[in-house]
Coordinates of N, CA and C in Angstrom, one line a residue:
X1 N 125.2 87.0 200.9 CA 124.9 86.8 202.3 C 123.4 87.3 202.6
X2 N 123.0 88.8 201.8 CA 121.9 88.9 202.5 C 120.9 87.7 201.6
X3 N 120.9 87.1 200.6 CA 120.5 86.4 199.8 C 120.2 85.4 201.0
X4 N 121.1 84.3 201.8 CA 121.1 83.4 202.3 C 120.1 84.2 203.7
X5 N 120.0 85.0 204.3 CA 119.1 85.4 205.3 C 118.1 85.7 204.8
X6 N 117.7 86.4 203.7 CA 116.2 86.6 203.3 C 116.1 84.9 203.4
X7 N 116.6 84.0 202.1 CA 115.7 82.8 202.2 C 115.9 81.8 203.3
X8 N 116.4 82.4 204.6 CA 116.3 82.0 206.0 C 114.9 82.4 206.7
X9 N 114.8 83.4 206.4 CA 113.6 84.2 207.0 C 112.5 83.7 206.2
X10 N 112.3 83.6 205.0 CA 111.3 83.3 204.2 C 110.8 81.5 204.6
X11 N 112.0 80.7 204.9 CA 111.8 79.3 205.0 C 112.3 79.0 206.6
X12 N 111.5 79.3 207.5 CA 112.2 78.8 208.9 C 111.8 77.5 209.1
X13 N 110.9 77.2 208.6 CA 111.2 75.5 209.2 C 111.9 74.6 208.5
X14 N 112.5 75.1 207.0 CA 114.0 74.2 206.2 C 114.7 74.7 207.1
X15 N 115.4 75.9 208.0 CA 116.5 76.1 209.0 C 116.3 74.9 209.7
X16 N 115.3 75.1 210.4 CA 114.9 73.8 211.7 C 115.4 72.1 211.4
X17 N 114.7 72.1 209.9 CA 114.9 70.2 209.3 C 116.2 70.4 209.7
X18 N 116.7 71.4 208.5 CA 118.5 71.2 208.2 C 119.5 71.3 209.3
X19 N 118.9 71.9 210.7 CA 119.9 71.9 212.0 C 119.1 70.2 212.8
X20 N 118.0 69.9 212.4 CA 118.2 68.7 213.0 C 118.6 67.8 212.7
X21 N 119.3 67.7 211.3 CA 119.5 66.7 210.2 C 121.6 67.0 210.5
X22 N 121.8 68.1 210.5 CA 123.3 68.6 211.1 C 123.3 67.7 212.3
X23 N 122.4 68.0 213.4 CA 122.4 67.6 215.4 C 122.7 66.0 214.8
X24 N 122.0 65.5 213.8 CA 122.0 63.6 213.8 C 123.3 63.4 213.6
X25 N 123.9 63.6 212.2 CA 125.3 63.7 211.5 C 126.2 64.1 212.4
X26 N 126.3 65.3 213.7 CA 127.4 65.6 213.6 C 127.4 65.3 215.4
X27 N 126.1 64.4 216.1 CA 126.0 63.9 217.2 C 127.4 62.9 217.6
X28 N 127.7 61.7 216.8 CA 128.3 61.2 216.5 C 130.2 61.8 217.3
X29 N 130.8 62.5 216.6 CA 131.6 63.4 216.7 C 131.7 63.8 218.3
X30 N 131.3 64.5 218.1 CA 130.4 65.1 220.0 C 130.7 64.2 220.9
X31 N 130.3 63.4 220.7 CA 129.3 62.2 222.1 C 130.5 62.5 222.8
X32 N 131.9 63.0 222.8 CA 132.5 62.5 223.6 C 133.0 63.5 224.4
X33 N 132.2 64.7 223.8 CA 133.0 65.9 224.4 C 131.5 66.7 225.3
X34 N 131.7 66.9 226.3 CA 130.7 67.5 227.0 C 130.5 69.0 226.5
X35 N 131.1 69.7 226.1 CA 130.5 71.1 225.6 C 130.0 70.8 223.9
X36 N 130.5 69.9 223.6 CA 129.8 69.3 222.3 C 128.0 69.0 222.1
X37 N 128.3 67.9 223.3 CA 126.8 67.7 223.9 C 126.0 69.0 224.3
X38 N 126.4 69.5 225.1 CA 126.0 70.9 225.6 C 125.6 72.2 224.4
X39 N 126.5 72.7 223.6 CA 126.2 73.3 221.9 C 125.2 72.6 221.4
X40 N 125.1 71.5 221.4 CA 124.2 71.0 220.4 C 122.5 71.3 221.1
X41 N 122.9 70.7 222.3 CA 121.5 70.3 222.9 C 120.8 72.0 222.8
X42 N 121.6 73.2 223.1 CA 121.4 74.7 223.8 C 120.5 74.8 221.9
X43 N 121.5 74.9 221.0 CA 121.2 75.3 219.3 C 120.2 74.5 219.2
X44 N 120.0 73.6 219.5 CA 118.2 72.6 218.7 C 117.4 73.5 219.5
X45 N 117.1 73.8 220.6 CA 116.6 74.0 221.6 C 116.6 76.0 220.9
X46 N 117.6 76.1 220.5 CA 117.1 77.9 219.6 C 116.4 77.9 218.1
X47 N 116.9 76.6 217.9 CA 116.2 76.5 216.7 C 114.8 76.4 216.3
X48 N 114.5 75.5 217.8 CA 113.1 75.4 217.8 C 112.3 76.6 218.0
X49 N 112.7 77.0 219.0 CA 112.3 78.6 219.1 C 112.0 79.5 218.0
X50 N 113.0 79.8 217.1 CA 112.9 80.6 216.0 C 112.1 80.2 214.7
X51 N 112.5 78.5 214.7 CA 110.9 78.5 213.9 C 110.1 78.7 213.9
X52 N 109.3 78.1 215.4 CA 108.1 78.0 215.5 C 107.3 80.2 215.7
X53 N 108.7 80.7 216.4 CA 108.0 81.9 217.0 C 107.7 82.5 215.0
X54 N 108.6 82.3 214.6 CA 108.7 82.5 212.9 C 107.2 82.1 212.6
X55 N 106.7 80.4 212.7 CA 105.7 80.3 211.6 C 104.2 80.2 212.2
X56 N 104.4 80.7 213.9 CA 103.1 80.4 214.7 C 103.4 81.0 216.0
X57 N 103.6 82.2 216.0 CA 103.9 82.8 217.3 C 102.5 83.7 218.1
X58 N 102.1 82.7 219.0 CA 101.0 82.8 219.8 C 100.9 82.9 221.3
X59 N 100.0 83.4 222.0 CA 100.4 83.8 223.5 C 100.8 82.1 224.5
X60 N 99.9 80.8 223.6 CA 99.9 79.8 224.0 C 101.4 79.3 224.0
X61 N 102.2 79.9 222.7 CA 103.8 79.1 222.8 C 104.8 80.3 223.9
X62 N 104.4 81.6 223.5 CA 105.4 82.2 224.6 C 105.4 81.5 226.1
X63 N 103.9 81.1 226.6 CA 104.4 80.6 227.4 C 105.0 79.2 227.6
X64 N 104.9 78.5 226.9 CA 105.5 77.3 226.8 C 106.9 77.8 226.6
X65 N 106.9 78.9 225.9 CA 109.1 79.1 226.1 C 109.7 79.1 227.0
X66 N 108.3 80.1 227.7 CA 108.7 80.4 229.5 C 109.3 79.0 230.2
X67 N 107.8 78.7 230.2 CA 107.6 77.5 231.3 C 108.5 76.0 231.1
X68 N 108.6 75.9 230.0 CA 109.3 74.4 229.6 C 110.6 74.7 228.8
X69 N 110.4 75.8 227.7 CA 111.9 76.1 227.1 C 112.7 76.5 227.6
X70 N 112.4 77.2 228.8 CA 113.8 78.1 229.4 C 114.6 76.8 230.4
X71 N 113.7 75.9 230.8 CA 114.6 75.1 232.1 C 115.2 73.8 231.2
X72 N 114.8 74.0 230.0 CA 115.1 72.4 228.9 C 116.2 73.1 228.6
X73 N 116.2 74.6 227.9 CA 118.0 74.9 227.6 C 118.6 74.4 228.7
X74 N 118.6 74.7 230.4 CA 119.1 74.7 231.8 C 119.8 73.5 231.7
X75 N 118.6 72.3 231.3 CA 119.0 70.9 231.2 C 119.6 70.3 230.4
X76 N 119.0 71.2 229.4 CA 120.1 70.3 227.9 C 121.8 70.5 228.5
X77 N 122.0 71.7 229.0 CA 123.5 71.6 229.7 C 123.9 71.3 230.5
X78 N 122.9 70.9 231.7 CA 123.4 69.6 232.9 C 123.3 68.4 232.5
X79 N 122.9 68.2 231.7 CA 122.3 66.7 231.3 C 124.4 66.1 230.6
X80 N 124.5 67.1 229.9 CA 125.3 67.1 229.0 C 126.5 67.0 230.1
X81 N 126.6 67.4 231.3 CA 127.6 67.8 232.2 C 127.5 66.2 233.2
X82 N 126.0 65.9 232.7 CA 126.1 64.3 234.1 C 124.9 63.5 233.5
X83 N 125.5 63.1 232.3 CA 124.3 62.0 231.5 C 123.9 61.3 232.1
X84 N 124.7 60.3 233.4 CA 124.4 59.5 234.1 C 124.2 59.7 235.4
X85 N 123.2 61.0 236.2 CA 122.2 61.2 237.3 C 121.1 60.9 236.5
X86 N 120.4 60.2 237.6 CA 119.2 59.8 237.2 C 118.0 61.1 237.1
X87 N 118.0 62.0 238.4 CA 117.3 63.2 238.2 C 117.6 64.2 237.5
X88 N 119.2 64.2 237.3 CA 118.8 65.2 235.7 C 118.3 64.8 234.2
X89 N 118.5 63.3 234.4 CA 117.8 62.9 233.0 C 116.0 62.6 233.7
X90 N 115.4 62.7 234.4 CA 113.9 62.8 234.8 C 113.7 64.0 234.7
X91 N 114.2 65.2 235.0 CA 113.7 66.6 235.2 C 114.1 67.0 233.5
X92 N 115.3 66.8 233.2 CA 115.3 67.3 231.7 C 114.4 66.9 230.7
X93 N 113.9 65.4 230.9 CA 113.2 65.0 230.2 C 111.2 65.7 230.4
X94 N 111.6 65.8 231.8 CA 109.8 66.5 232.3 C 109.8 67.8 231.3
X95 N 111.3 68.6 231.3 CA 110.9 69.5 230.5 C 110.7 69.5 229.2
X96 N 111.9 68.8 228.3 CA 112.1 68.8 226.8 C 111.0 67.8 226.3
X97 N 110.0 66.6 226.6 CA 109.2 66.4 225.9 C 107.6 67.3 225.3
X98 N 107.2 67.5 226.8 CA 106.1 68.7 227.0 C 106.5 69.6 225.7
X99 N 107.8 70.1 225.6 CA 108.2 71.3 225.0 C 108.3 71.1 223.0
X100 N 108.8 69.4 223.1 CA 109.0 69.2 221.7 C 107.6 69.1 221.3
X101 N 106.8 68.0 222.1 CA 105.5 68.0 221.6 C 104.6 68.7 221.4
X102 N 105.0 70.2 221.9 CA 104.0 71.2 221.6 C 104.8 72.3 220.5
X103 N 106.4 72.0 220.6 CA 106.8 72.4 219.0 C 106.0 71.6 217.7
X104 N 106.1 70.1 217.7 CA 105.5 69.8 216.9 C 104.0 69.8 216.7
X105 N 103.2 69.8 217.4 CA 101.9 70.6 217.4 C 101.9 71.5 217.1
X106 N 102.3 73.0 216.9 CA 102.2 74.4 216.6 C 102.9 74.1 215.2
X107 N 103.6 73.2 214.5 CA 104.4 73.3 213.5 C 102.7 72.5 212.9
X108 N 102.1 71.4 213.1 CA 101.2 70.4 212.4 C 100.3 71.8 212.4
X109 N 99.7 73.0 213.4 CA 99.1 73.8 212.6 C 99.3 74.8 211.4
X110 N 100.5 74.8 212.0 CA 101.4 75.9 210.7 C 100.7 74.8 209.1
X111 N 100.8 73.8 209.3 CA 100.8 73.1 207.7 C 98.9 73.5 207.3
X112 N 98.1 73.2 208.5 CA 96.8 72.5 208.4 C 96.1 74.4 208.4
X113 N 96.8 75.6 208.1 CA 96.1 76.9 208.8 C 95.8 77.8 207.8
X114 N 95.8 77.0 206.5 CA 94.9 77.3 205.1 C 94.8 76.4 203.8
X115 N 94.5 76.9 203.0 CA 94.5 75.7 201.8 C 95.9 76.0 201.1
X116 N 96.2 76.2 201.0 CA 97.6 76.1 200.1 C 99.0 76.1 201.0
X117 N 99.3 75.3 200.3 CA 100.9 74.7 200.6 C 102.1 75.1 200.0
X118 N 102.5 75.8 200.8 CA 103.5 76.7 200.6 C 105.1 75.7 200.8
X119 N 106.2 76.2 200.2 CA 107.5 75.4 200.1 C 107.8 75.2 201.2
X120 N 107.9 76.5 202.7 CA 108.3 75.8 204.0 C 107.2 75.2 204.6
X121 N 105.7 75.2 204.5 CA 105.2 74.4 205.1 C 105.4 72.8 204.6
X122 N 106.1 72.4 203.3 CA 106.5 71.4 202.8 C 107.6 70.8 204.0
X123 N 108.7 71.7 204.4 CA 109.5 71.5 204.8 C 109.1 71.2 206.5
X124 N 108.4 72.0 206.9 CA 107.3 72.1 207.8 C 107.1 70.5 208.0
X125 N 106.9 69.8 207.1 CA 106.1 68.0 207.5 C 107.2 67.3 208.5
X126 N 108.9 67.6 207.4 CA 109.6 67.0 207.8 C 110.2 67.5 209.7
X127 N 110.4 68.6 209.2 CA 110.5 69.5 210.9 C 109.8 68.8 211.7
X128 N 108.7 68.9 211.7 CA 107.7 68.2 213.1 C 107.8 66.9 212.7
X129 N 108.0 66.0 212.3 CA 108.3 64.8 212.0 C 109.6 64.4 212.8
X130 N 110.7 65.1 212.5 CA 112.2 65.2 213.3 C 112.2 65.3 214.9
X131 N 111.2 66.5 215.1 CA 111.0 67.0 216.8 C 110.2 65.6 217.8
X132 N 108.9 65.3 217.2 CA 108.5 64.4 217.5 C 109.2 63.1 218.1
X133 N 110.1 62.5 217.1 CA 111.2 62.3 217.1 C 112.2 62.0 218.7
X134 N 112.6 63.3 218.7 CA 113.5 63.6 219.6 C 112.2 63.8 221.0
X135 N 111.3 64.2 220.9 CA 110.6 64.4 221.9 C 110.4 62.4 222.3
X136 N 110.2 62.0 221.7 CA 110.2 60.4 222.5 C 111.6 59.7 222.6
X137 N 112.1 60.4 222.0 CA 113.7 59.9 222.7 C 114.1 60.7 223.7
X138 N 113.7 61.3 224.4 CA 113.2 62.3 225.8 C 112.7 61.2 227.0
X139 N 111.9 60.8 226.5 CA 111.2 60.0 227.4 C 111.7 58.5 227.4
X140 N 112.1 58.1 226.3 CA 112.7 56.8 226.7 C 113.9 56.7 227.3
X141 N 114.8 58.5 227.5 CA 115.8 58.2 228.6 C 115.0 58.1 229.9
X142 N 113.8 59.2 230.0 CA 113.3 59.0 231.3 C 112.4 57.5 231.5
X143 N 112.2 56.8 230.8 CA 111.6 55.6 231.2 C 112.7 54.6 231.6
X144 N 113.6 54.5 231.1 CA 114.9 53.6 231.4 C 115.7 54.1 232.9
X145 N 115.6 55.4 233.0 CA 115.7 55.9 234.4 C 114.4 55.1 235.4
X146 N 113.5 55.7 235.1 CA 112.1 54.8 236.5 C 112.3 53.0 236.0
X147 N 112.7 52.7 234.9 CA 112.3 51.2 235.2 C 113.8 50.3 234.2
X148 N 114.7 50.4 235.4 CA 116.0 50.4 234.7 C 115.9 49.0 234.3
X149 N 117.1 48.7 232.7 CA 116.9 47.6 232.5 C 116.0 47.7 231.1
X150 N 114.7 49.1 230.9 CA 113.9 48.2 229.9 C 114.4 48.8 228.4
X151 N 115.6 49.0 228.1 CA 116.1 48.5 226.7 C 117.6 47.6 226.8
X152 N 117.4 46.7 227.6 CA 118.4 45.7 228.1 C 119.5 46.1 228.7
X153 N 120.7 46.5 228.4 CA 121.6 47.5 229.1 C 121.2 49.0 228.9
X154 N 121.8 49.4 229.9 CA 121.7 51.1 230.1 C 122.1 51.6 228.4
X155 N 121.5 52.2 228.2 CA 121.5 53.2 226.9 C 121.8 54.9 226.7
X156 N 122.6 54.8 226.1 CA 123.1 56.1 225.7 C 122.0 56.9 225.1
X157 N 121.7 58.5 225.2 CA 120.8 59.4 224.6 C 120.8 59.0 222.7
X158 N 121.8 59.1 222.4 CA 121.8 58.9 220.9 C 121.0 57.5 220.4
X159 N 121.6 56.4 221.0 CA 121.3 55.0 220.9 C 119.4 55.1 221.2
X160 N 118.9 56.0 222.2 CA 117.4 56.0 222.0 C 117.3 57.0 221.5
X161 N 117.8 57.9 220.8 CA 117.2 58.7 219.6 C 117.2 57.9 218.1
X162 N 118.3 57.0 218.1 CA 117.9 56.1 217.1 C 117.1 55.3 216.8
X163 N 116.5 54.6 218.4 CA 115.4 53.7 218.5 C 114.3 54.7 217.9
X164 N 114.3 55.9 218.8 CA 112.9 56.6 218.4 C 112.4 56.7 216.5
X165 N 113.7 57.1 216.2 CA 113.4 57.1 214.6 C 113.1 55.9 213.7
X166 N 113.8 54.8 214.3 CA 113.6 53.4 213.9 C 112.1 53.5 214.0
X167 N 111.3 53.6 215.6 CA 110.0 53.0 215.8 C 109.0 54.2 214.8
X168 N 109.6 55.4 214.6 CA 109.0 56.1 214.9 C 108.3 56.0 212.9
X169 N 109.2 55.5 212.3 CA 109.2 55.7 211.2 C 108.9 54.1 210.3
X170 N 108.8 52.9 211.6 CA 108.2 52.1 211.4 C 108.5 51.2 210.5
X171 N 110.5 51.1 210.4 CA 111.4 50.4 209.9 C 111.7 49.1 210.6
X172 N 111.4 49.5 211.7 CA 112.0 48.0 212.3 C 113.5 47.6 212.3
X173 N 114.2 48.3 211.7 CA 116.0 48.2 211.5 C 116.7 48.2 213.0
X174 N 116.0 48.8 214.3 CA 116.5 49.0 215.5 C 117.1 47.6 216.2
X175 N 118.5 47.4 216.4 CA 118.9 47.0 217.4 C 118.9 46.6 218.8
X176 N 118.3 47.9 218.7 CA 117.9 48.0 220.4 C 116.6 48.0 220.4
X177 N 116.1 47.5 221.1 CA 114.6 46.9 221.3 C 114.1 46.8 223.1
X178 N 113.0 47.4 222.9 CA 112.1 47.5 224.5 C 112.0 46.3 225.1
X179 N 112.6 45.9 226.2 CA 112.7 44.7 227.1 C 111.5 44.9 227.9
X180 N 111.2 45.6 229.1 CA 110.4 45.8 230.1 C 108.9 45.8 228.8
X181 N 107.8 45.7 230.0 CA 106.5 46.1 229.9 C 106.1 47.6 229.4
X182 N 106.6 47.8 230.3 CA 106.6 50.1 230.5 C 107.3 50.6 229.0
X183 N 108.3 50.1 229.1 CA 109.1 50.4 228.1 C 108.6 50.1 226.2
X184 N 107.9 48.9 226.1 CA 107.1 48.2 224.8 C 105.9 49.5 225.1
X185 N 105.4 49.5 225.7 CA 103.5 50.4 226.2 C 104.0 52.0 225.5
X186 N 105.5 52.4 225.6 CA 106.1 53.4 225.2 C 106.4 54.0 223.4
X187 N 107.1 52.6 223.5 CA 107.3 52.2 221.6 C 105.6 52.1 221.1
X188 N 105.1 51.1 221.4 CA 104.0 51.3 221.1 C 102.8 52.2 220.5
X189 N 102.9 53.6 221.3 CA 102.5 54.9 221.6 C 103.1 55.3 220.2
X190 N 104.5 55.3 219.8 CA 105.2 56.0 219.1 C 104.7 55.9 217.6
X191 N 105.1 54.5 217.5 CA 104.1 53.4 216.5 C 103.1 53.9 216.0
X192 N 101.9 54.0 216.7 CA 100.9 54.4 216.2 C 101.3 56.4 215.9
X193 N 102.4 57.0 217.3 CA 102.0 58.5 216.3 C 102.8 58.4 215.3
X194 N 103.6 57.7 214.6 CA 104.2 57.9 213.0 C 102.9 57.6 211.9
X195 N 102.6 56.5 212.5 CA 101.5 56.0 211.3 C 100.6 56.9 211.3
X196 N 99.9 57.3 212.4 CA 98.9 58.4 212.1 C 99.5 59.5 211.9
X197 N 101.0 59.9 211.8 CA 101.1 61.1 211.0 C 101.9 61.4 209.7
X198 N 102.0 60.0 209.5 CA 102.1 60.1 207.8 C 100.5 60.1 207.0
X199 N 99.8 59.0 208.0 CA 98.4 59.4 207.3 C 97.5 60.6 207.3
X200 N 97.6 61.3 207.9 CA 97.4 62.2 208.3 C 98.1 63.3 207.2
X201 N 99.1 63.4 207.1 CA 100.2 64.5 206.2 C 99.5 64.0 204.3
X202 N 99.6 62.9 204.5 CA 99.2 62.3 203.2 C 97.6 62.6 202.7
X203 N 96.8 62.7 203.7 CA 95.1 62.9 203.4 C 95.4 64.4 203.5
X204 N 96.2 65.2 204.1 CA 95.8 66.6 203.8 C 96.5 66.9 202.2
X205 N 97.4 66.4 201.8 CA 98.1 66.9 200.3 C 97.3 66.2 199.4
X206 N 96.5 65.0 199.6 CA 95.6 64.6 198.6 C 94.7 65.5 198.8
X207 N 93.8 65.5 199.8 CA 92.5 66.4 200.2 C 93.2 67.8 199.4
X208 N 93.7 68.6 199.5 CA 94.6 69.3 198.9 C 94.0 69.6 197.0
X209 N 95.1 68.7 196.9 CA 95.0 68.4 195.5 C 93.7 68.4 194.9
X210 N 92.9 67.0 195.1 CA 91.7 67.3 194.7 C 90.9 68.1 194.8
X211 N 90.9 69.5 196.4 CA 90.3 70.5 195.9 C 90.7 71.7 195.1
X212 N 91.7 71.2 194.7 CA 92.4 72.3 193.3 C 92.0 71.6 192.2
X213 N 91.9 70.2 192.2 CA 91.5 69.4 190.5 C 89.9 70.2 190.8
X214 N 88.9 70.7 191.7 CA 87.6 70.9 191.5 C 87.5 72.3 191.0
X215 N 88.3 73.3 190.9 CA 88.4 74.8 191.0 C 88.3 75.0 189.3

C-alpha cells in the first residue's frame, strides 16, 4: 500500500489520465442514477485539483480553485440533480469550462517547464488532452441550451462528450454532428485545438530529442 501512494504522489497526472479514463468506462453504468452522476462529476473535479496543485501549484490556480472550482463542484451536483434546466446547465457550464481550460493550460506548462521529460509529464500529454476534452463538452451542453436544436435532438452530457473526443481527436467516427451555425463555429474551434495540440506535443519531444542527439 505504501508502495501504491508513493507512486501516486510521484505520478499525479497518471492518477488524473487513469480517473478520467475510469469517469468514460464507468459513465455508462451511472447515467441513470443521479448520485452516480453526482460522485463522478464531484471525483474529476478532485482529481483535477490534486494534480494540478501536485505538478503546478501557483497563486494564479488557487485562485481559479476559488473562483471557478468551488461553484463547478456546486454544479457538477445540481446539474446531476436537473440535467434538464436550462440555467443549471449555462451556469455549470460558465464555471467548469474556464476551470478545465485553465487545468489544461497549467498541465501544457507542467510538460513545456524544462528540458527533460520525465514519466508523468509523459502522462501529463494524455491528462490535458482528456480535460480539454471534457472542457468542450462543457460548452456544447451550454451551446445546445442558447441555440436549441444545434446537434439535431436534445443531447445527453455523455453523447457530447463523445462528440468532443470524436472532433477533438479528429476521427470523424461521431454520430452526432453540429446542425446549427453556432454549434459547427464551436466544433470547428475544437478541430483546430487537437491538431494544434498534437502538433505542438510532437515538435516539443522531437525538439527534445534532437537537443539530446547534439549533447
Amino acid at each position: 500500500m505504501a508502495n501504491v501512494i508513493r507512486s501516486m504522489r510521484e505520478h499525479p497526472s497518471a492518477v488524473l489520465l487513469l480517473g478520467q479514463v475510469v469517469a468514460i468506462l464507468a459513465y455508462p453504468f451511472l447515467d441513470s442514477s443521479t448520485a452516480g452522476r453526482a460522485a463522478l462529476g464531484v471525483l474529476q473535479l478532485l482529481l483535477l485539483l490534486a494534480a494540478v496543485a501536485a505538478v503546478r501549484m501557483t497563486p494564479a490556480f488557487s485562485w481559479a480553485a476559488i473562483i471557478f472550482g468551488g461553484p463547478a463542484t456546486i454544479f457538477a451536483v445540481w446539474e446531476s440533480v436537473a440535467p434538464n434546466e436550462g440555467w443549471v446547465v449555462l451556469t455549470s457550464a460558465f464555471f467548469h469550462v474556464p476551470f478545465y481550460l485553465f487545468v489544461s493550460y497549467a498541465m501544457i506548462r507542467y510538460l513545456f517547464h524544462d528540458d527533460v521529460v520525465t514519466r508523468d509529464e509523459l502522462f501529463a500529454t494524455g491528462a490535458a488532452f482528456t480535460v480539454v476534452a471534457w472542457a468542450f463538452a462543457y460548452l456544447y451542453a451550454a451551446v445546445q441550451v442558447i441555440w436549441p436544436g444545434s446537434f439535431g435532438d436534445q443531447r445527453q452530457w455523455f453523447d457530447l462528450l463523445y462528440l468532443s473526443f470524436t472532433t477533438l481527436t479528429s476521427v470523424g467516427l461521431s454520430d452526432i454532428v453540429p446542425v446549427l451555425p453556432n454549434a459547427r463555429s464551436m466544433v470547428m474551434i475544437e478541430q483546430i485545438a487537437g491538431v494544434f495540440y498534437v502538433a505542438m506535443v510532437v515538435a516539443r519531444l522531437v525538439g527534445l530529442a534532437a537537443a539530446r542527439a547534439r549533447r
